[in-house]
Steps between C-alpha positions, in 0.01 A plus 500: 500500500139433404314795353121506522287730286153585626327833465825616658833329431672369811867413473555255779366405837582818689321726256198268509503503882526878507192535278282235665245576769300345784535124541716465190779690677473259793520203264806640321668573832439138602643380168813706565530372859485141373758568229257397224511816288598322177220245536244773566617710206476199267143435614403866465655514152307185401177660627571814295568293188178303552296819526675648195438184296133477596404868472756643258599763755730499802329474839422815692689592814192400699483156336866435586457632854194279552682195360789556740268562795242227448653224286877504535508404871303181431700414189825534695361363827644803677307456820511121529127455448535227240544155650745253350353178363771296669 
């Protein structure tokens, strides 16, 4: 299980989903529907580490929520908006 520490510590996907709001909840529900929870959690953990390394502090709950809502769908191509180069 991947543990992510932000302003609040979330132990796993379900706890993160429970504490997310607005569009981030929709994104996490889509991740779960597609069976891509592990991939999403790895990306979220990497985002948290990047913020921690650059600022010296863990990201806030709002920063994580906004990352999930606005950046994660594109990074994971959750809605099929990214065209293949083939």
